[in-house]
Amino acid sequence: MKKILLILPVLLMSLWTVGATDPQWEKQAEEFYREGKYNEAVEIYRKLRAGGMESAALYYNLGNCYYRLGEDESALTALLRSMSFDLPRAELCCEIGNYFLEHGNYHVAVHWYETALNRTKN
């Protein structure tokens, strides 16, 4: 009986992790974002990451949620992390530029806006 009680949490964690990569979770996070439920969206994106999912889109969306929640440093970290999966899109460069503009680092902001001009918009 003790072995079952010890194994059960591990089994449940593995099932939760597998479920966290389900595309339905991504759709739910996007829906929460559109509804302005940024905390809920962040929690789902965190679950997806814990389940092993990582992508440019996930980190871009997570960064935008953090930005809307006023968590600027977390937003920048997530946005920059998204570039480790793909070339930066124009939208991403603008979001990073916005961060530096809002923090008074105009020279760096201009760099990111210029970079955005040289990227294609998806």
C-alpha atoms as one frame of an Amber mdcrd trajectory, in Angstrom:
protein
   0.000   0.000   0.000   2.847   2.401   0.817   4.403   1.748  -2.591   1.154
   2.683  -4.308   0.946   5.922  -2.342   4.522   6.748  -3.326   3.995   5.929
  -6.994   0.638   7.681  -7.363   1.995  11.268  -7.249   4.630  10.417  -9.853
   1.996   8.881 -12.108  -0.310  11.873 -11.730   2.534  14.299 -12.457   3.449
  12.431 -15.626  -0.163  12.430 -16.788  -0.467  16.165 -16.056   2.737  16.834
 -17.994   1.517  14.887 -21.035  -1.783  16.761 -20.944   0.006  20.094 -20.734
   1.280  19.710 -24.300  -2.243  19.283 -25.676  -3.106  21.842 -28.397  -6.326
  22.585 -26.509  -4.216  24.186 -23.782  -2.681  26.532 -26.341  -6.111  27.500
 -27.643  -7.350  28.086 -24.107  -4.373  30.347 -23.343  -5.011  32.352 -26.515
  -8.669  32.705 -25.578  -7.760  33.915 -22.090  -5.389  36.449 -23.666  -8.090
  37.800 -25.993 -10.461  38.087 -23.017  -7.887  40.028 -21.006  -7.383  37.166
 -18.527  -3.614  37.452 -18.622  -2.900  35.695 -15.317  -4.854  32.653 -16.474
  -3.050  32.662 -19.824   0.336  32.883 -18.076  -0.509  29.866 -15.934  -1.341
  27.796 -18.999   1.831  28.872 -20.791   3.799  27.874 -17.684   2.116  24.461
 -17.711   2.953  24.041 -21.372   6.601  24.841 -20.652   6.627  22.411 -17.729
   5.239  19.803 -20.108   8.222  20.287 -22.392   6.679  22.563 -24.992   8.847
  25.427 -26.139   8.494  27.561 -29.239   8.943  31.090 -30.479   5.175  31.604
 -30.411   4.822  30.360 -26.838   7.480  32.750 -25.517   6.178  35.638 -27.624
   2.660  35.138 -26.269   3.949  34.688 -22.727   5.956  37.899 -23.063   2.879
  39.806 -24.187   0.908  38.489 -21.210   3.625  39.597 -18.808   3.711  43.002
 -20.498  -0.048  43.445 -20.028   0.379  42.481 -16.367   3.062  45.131 -15.898
   5.827  42.569 -15.398   8.277  44.262 -17.745  11.400  42.273 -16.878   9.606
  38.938 -17.281   8.130  40.197 -20.548  11.533  41.107 -21.961  13.025  37.794
 -20.846  10.253  35.822 -22.573  10.453  37.925 -25.750  14.210  37.484 -25.981
  13.841  33.747 -25.302  11.523  33.451 -28.296  14.442  34.370 -30.556  16.267
  31.176 -29.598  13.700  29.248 -31.647  13.391  31.381 -34.776  14.536  34.585
 -36.435  12.876  37.618 -34.860   9.717  38.760 -36.602   8.906  42.446 -37.004
   6.256  42.269 -34.278   8.759  40.853 -31.817  11.319  43.532 -32.612   8.688
  46.215 -32.024   7.709  44.712 -28.669  11.346  44.704 -27.581  11.719  48.264
 -28.875   8.677  49.279 -26.823  10.303  47.905 -23.685  13.437  49.989 -24.178
  11.435  53.074 -25.179   9.346  52.867 -22.005  12.496  52.512 -19.934  14.150
  55.562 -21.503  16.795  53.665 -23.439  16.013  55.401 -26.728  19.137  54.407
 -28.633  18.429  50.696 -28.076  14.736  51.205 -28.839  15.624  52.789 -32.192
  17.849  49.805 -32.995  14.946  47.388 -32.438  12.513  49.516 -34.464  15.023
  49.687 -37.328  15.458  45.934 -37.115  11.675  45.565 -37.330  11.643  47.582
 -40.553  14.011  45.033 -42.099  11.880  42.026 -41.113   8.802  40.603 -42.743
   5.504  40.774 -40.869   3.711  37.455 -40.387
